[in-house]
Amino acid sequence: MAADEEFFDRLVQNRRSLKSFNGNAVSKASVEKILNWATQSPNHLLNQPWRFRVCLQGGIQSFVECLKTRVSESEWKALNSGAQRLLTAGALIIVSVQRGESELRREENFAAAAAATQSLLLGATALGIRSFWSTGKLMRHDETRSLFGIPDEEIFVGGIWLGEGPIPPSPPRRPLEEVSQWFDDFTTPST
């Protein structure tokens, strides 16, 4: 295997979702490096539709405290466990994307933002930072959207939690035979 191939294989194999971190900070310089890598992702017509809103540890603490004051007690009960896990993260990147003027452009923009998000996750892994792509209640809540100033013209893609912690075990993956289909002559699937 070539050196780049070995590195990429190791990077992809080590990228795992970690939902609870050890509470250590992630530096602004590391987050900026990861964001710069994300902006190199493919996008239609180079429109770069992704948007990133970033909190380091202090910002996460402030976000959770502010969110708690803006939701009902029953809502907070539903959000609290996620909020407590988020407080162990060292940084948070909220990813959103411009809607686009047509259904096709919305799909293309969302695909570009998803590619940028994967670049964020792989970039974090390259720096030894663990990550979690969250799309749960806490991240999707209207008040979260409001606190981060996400306008109606943007679609929420995910909250990327960054921090330190162990590499979780690899979950089982389906074999290629179950998820791929090969074509030789466009009339019959080949194996």
mmCIF file with all atom_site columns, N, CA and C in Angstrom, residues 8-42:
data_model
loop_
_atom_site.group_PDB
_atom_site.id
_atom_site.type_symbol
_atom_site.label_atom_id
_atom_site.label_alt_id
_atom_site.label_comp_id
_atom_site.label_asym_id
_atom_site.label_entity_id
_atom_site.label_seq_id
_atom_site.pdbx_PDB_ins_code
_atom_site.Cartn_x
_atom_site.Cartn_y
_atom_site.Cartn_z
_atom_site.occupancy
_atom_site.B_iso_or_equiv
_atom_site.pdbx_formal_charge
_atom_site.auth_seq_id
_atom_site.auth_comp_id
_atom_site.auth_asym_id
_atom_site.auth_atom_id
_atom_site.pdbx_PDB_model_num
ATOM 1   N N  . PHE A 1 8  ? -4.803  7.211  4.596  1.00 0.00 ? 8  PHE A N  1
ATOM 2   C CA . PHE A 1 8  ? -6.240  7.390  4.428  1.00 0.00 ? 8  PHE A CA 1
ATOM 3   C C  . PHE A 1 8  ? -7.006  6.210  5.020  1.00 0.00 ? 8  PHE A C  1
ATOM 4   N N  . ASP A 1 9  ? -6.510  5.000  4.811  1.00 0.00 ? 9  ASP A N  1
ATOM 5   C CA . ASP A 1 9  ? -7.158  3.825  5.384  1.00 0.00 ? 9  ASP A CA 1
ATOM 6   C C  . ASP A 1 9  ? -7.216  3.936  6.905  1.00 0.00 ? 9  ASP A C  1
ATOM 7   N N  . ARG A 1 10 ? -6.105  4.312  7.504  1.00 0.00 ? 10 ARG A N  1
ATOM 8   C CA . ARG A 1 10 ? -6.046  4.458  8.966  1.00 0.00 ? 10 ARG A CA 1
ATOM 9   C C  . ARG A 1 10 ? -7.002  5.562  9.428  1.00 0.00 ? 10 ARG A C  1
ATOM 10  N N  . LEU A 1 11 ? -7.027  6.668  8.689  1.00 0.00 ? 11 LEU A N  1
ATOM 11  C CA . LEU A 1 11 ? -7.900  7.793  9.025  1.00 0.00 ? 11 LEU A CA 1
ATOM 12  C C  . LEU A 1 11 ? -9.369  7.372  9.003  1.00 0.00 ? 11 LEU A C  1
ATOM 13  N N  . VAL A 1 12 ? -9.788  6.724  7.934  1.00 0.00 ? 12 VAL A N  1
ATOM 14  C CA . VAL A 1 12 ? -11.184 6.309  7.801  1.00 0.00 ? 12 VAL A CA 1
ATOM 15  C C  . VAL A 1 12 ? -11.534 5.257  8.853  1.00 0.00 ? 12 VAL A C  1
ATOM 16  N N  . GLN A 1 13 ? -10.638 4.310  9.084  1.00 0.00 ? 13 GLN A N  1
ATOM 17  C CA . GLN A 1 13 ? -10.907 3.254  10.061 1.00 0.00 ? 13 GLN A CA 1
ATOM 18  C C  . GLN A 1 13 ? -10.981 3.803  11.487 1.00 0.00 ? 13 GLN A C  1
ATOM 19  N N  . ASN A 1 14 ? -10.236 4.864  11.776 1.00 0.00 ? 14 ASN A N  1
ATOM 20  C CA . ASN A 1 14 ? -10.218 5.431  13.131 1.00 0.00 ? 14 ASN A CA 1
ATOM 21  C C  . ASN A 1 14 ? -11.291 6.484  13.372 1.00 0.00 ? 14 ASN A C  1
ATOM 22  N N  . ARG A 1 15 ? -11.983 6.932  12.312 1.00 0.00 ? 15 ARG A N  1
ATOM 23  C CA . ARG A 1 15 ? -13.049 7.905  12.515 1.00 0.00 ? 15 ARG A CA 1
ATOM 24  C C  . ARG A 1 15 ? -14.252 7.176  13.090 1.00 0.00 ? 15 ARG A C  1
ATOM 25  N N  . ARG A 1 16 ? -14.581 7.496  14.310 1.00 0.00 ? 16 ARG A N  1
ATOM 26  C CA . ARG A 1 16 ? -15.695 6.873  15.008 1.00 0.00 ? 16 ARG A CA 1
ATOM 27  C C  . ARG A 1 16 ? -16.466 7.946  15.754 1.00 0.00 ? 16 ARG A C  1
ATOM 28  N N  . SER A 1 17 ? -17.751 7.744  15.907 1.00 0.00 ? 17 SER A N  1
ATOM 29  C CA . SER A 1 17 ? -18.568 8.671  16.690 1.00 0.00 ? 17 SER A CA 1
ATOM 30  C C  . SER A 1 17 ? -18.348 8.421  18.179 1.00 0.00 ? 17 SER A C  1
ATOM 31  N N  . LEU A 1 18 ? -18.066 9.488  18.894 1.00 0.00 ? 18 LEU A N  1
ATOM 32  C CA . LEU A 1 18 ? -17.904 9.430  20.345 1.00 0.00 ? 18 LEU A CA 1
ATOM 33  C C  . LEU A 1 18 ? -18.873 10.442 20.938 1.00 0.00 ? 18 LEU A C  1
ATOM 34  N N  . LYS A 1 19 ? -19.812 9.988  21.763 1.00 0.00 ? 19 LYS A N  1
ATOM 35  C CA . LYS A 1 19 ? -20.869 10.862 22.272 1.00 0.00 ? 19 LYS A CA 1
ATOM 36  C C  . LYS A 1 19 ? -20.543 11.517 23.604 1.00 0.00 ? 19 LYS A C  1
ATOM 37  N N  . SER A 1 20 ? -19.556 11.028 24.308 1.00 0.00 ? 20 SER A N  1
ATOM 38  C CA . SER A 1 20 ? -19.134 11.633 25.575 1.00 0.00 ? 20 SER A CA 1
ATOM 39  C C  . SER A 1 20 ? -17.621 11.771 25.554 1.00 0.00 ? 20 SER A C  1
ATOM 40  N N  . PHE A 1 21 ? -17.169 12.938 25.931 1.00 0.00 ? 21 PHE A N  1
ATOM 41  C CA . PHE A 1 21 ? -15.748 13.258 25.859 1.00 0.00 ? 21 PHE A CA 1
ATOM 42  C C  . PHE A 1 21 ? -15.185 13.413 27.265 1.00 0.00 ? 21 PHE A C  1
ATOM 43  N N  . ASN A 1 22 ? -13.875 13.652 27.364 1.00 0.00 ? 22 ASN A N  1
ATOM 44  C CA . ASN A 1 22 ? -13.253 13.757 28.691 1.00 0.00 ? 22 ASN A CA 1
ATOM 45  C C  . ASN A 1 22 ? -13.245 15.177 29.247 1.00 0.00 ? 22 ASN A C  1
ATOM 46  N N  . GLY A 1 23 ? -13.821 16.132 28.534 1.00 0.00 ? 23 GLY A N  1
ATOM 47  C CA . GLY A 1 23 ? -13.931 17.491 29.050 1.00 0.00 ? 23 GLY A CA 1
ATOM 48  C C  . GLY A 1 23 ? -12.780 18.409 28.700 1.00 0.00 ? 23 GLY A C  1
ATOM 49  N N  . ASN A 1 24 ? -11.751 17.910 28.018 1.00 0.00 ? 24 ASN A N  1
ATOM 50  C CA . ASN A 1 24 ? -10.624 18.765 27.648 1.00 0.00 ? 24 ASN A CA 1
ATOM 51  C C  . ASN A 1 24 ? -10.996 19.685 26.492 1.00 0.00 ? 24 ASN A C  1
ATOM 52  N N  . ALA A 1 25 ? -10.362 20.845 26.469 1.00 0.00 ? 25 ALA A N  1
ATOM 53  C CA . ALA A 1 25 ? -10.620 21.844 25.432 1.00 0.00 ? 25 ALA A CA 1
ATOM 54  C C  . ALA A 1 25 ? -10.039 21.399 24.092 1.00 0.00 ? 25 ALA A C  1
ATOM 55  N N  . VAL A 1 26 ? -10.613 21.917 23.021 1.00 0.00 ? 26 VAL A N  1
ATOM 56  C CA . VAL A 1 26 ? -10.054 21.808 21.678 1.00 0.00 ? 26 VAL A CA 1
ATOM 57  C C  . VAL A 1 26 ? -9.636  23.219 21.300 1.00 0.00 ? 26 VAL A C  1
ATOM 58  N N  . SER A 1 27 ? -8.430  23.378 20.808 1.00 0.00 ? 27 SER A N  1
ATOM 59  C CA . SER A 1 27 ? -7.906  24.720 20.543 1.00 0.00 ? 27 SER A CA 1
ATOM 60  C C  . SER A 1 27 ? -8.590  25.374 19.345 1.00 0.00 ? 27 SER A C  1
ATOM 61  N N  . LYS A 1 28 ? -8.626  26.694 19.381 1.00 0.00 ? 28 LYS A N  1
ATOM 62  C CA . LYS A 1 28 ? -9.161  27.463 18.261 1.00 0.00 ? 28 LYS A CA 1
ATOM 63  C C  . LYS A 1 28 ? -8.366  27.168 16.999 1.00 0.00 ? 28 LYS A C  1
ATOM 64  N N  . ALA A 1 29 ? -7.040  27.039 17.121 1.00 0.00 ? 29 ALA A N  1
ATOM 65  C CA . ALA A 1 29 ? -6.193  26.751 15.955 1.00 0.00 ? 29 ALA A CA 1
ATOM 66  C C  . ALA A 1 29 ? -6.567  25.414 15.320 1.00 0.00 ? 29 ALA A C  1
ATOM 67  N N  . SER A 1 30 ? -6.847  24.408 16.143 1.00 0.00 ? 30 SER A N  1
ATOM 68  C CA . SER A 1 30 ? -7.253  23.101 15.602 1.00 0.00 ? 30 SER A CA 1
ATOM 69  C C  . SER A 1 30 ? -8.590  23.205 14.883 1.00 0.00 ? 30 SER A C  1
ATOM 70  N N  . VAL A 1 31 ? -9.541  23.913 15.474 1.00 0.00 ? 31 VAL A N  1
ATOM 71  C CA . VAL A 1 31 ? -10.856 24.066 14.844 1.00 0.00 ? 31 VAL A CA 1
ATOM 72  C C  . VAL A 1 31 ? -10.722 24.826 13.527 1.00 0.00 ? 31 VAL A C  1
ATOM 73  N N  . GLU A 1 32 ? -9.905  25.874 13.503 1.00 0.00 ? 32 GLU A N  1
ATOM 74  C CA . GLU A 1 32 ? -9.705  26.629 12.262 1.00 0.00 ? 32 GLU A CA 1
ATOM 75  C C  . GLU A 1 32 ? -9.093  25.752 11.176 1.00 0.00 ? 32 GLU A C  1
ATOM 76  N N  . LYS A 1 33 ? -8.133  24.914 11.540 1.00 0.00 ? 33 LYS A N  1
ATOM 77  C CA . LYS A 1 33 ? -7.516  24.008 10.572 1.00 0.00 ? 33 LYS A CA 1
ATOM 78  C C  . LYS A 1 33 ? -8.564  23.045 10.009 1.00 0.00 ? 33 LYS A C  1
ATOM 79  N N  . ILE A 1 34 ? -9.392  22.491 10.885 1.00 0.00 ? 34 ILE A N  1
ATOM 80  C CA . ILE A 1 34 ? -10.444 21.558 10.465 1.00 0.00 ? 34 ILE A CA 1
ATOM 81  C C  . ILE A 1 34 ? -11.440 22.262 9.546  1.00 0.00 ? 34 ILE A C  1
ATOM 82  N N  . LEU A 1 35 ? -11.827 23.488 9.892  1.00 0.00 ? 35 LEU A N  1
ATOM 83  C CA . LEU A 1 35 ? -12.762 24.247 9.054  1.00 0.00 ? 35 LEU A CA 1
ATOM 84  C C  . LEU A 1 35 ? -12.158 24.541 7.687  1.00 0.00 ? 35 LEU A C  1
ATOM 85  N N  . ASN A 1 36 ? -10.878 24.883 7.654  1.00 0.00 ? 36 ASN A N  1
ATOM 86  C CA . ASN A 1 36 ? -10.221 25.137 6.366  1.00 0.00 ? 36 ASN A CA 1
ATOM 87  C C  . ASN A 1 36 ? -10.247 23.897 5.485  1.00 0.00 ? 36 ASN A C  1
ATOM 88  N N  . TRP A 1 37 ? -10.017 22.726 6.076  1.00 0.00 ? 37 TRP A N  1
ATOM 89  C CA . TRP A 1 37 ? -10.108 21.490 5.292  1.00 0.00 ? 37 TRP A CA 1
ATOM 90  C C  . TRP A 1 37 ? -11.525 21.287 4.782  1.00 0.00 ? 37 TRP A C  1
ATOM 91  N N  . ALA A 1 38 ? -12.508 21.565 5.604  1.00 0.00 ? 38 ALA A N  1
ATOM 92  C CA . ALA A 1 38 ? -13.909 21.373 5.201  1.00 0.00 ? 38 ALA A CA 1
ATOM 93  C C  . ALA A 1 38 ? -14.271 22.243 4.002  1.00 0.00 ? 38 ALA A C  1
ATOM 94  N N  . THR A 1 39 ? -13.720 23.447 3.944  1.00 0.00 ? 39 THR A N  1
ATOM 95  C CA . THR A 1 39 ? -14.056 24.349 2.835  1.00 0.00 ? 39 THR A CA 1
ATOM 96  C C  . THR A 1 39 ? -13.440 23.911 1.509  1.00 0.00 ? 39 THR A C  1
ATOM 97  N N  . GLN A 1 40 ? -12.605 22.893 1.538  1.00 0.00 ? 40 GLN A N  1
ATOM 98  C CA . GLN A 1 40 ? -12.034 22.348 0.300  1.00 0.00 ? 40 GLN A CA 1
ATOM 99  C C  . GLN A 1 40 ? -12.923 21.262 -0.306 1.00 0.00 ? 40 GLN A C  1
ATOM 100 N N  . SER A 1 41 ? -14.055 20.999 0.302  1.00 0.00 ? 41 SER A N  1
ATOM 101 C CA . SER A 1 41 ? -14.952 19.934 -0.154 1.00 0.00 ? 41 SER A CA 1
ATOM 102 C C  . SER A 1 41 ? -15.602 20.299 -1.483 1.00 0.00 ? 41 SER A C  1
ATOM 103 N N  . PRO A 1 42 ? -16.014 19.283 -2.249 1.00 0.00 ? 42 PRO A N  1
ATOM 104 C CA . PRO A 1 42 ? -16.660 19.566 -3.534 1.00 0.00 ? 42 PRO A CA 1
ATOM 105 C C  . PRO A 1 42 ? -18.005 20.253 -3.337 1.00 0.00 ? 42 PRO A C  1
#
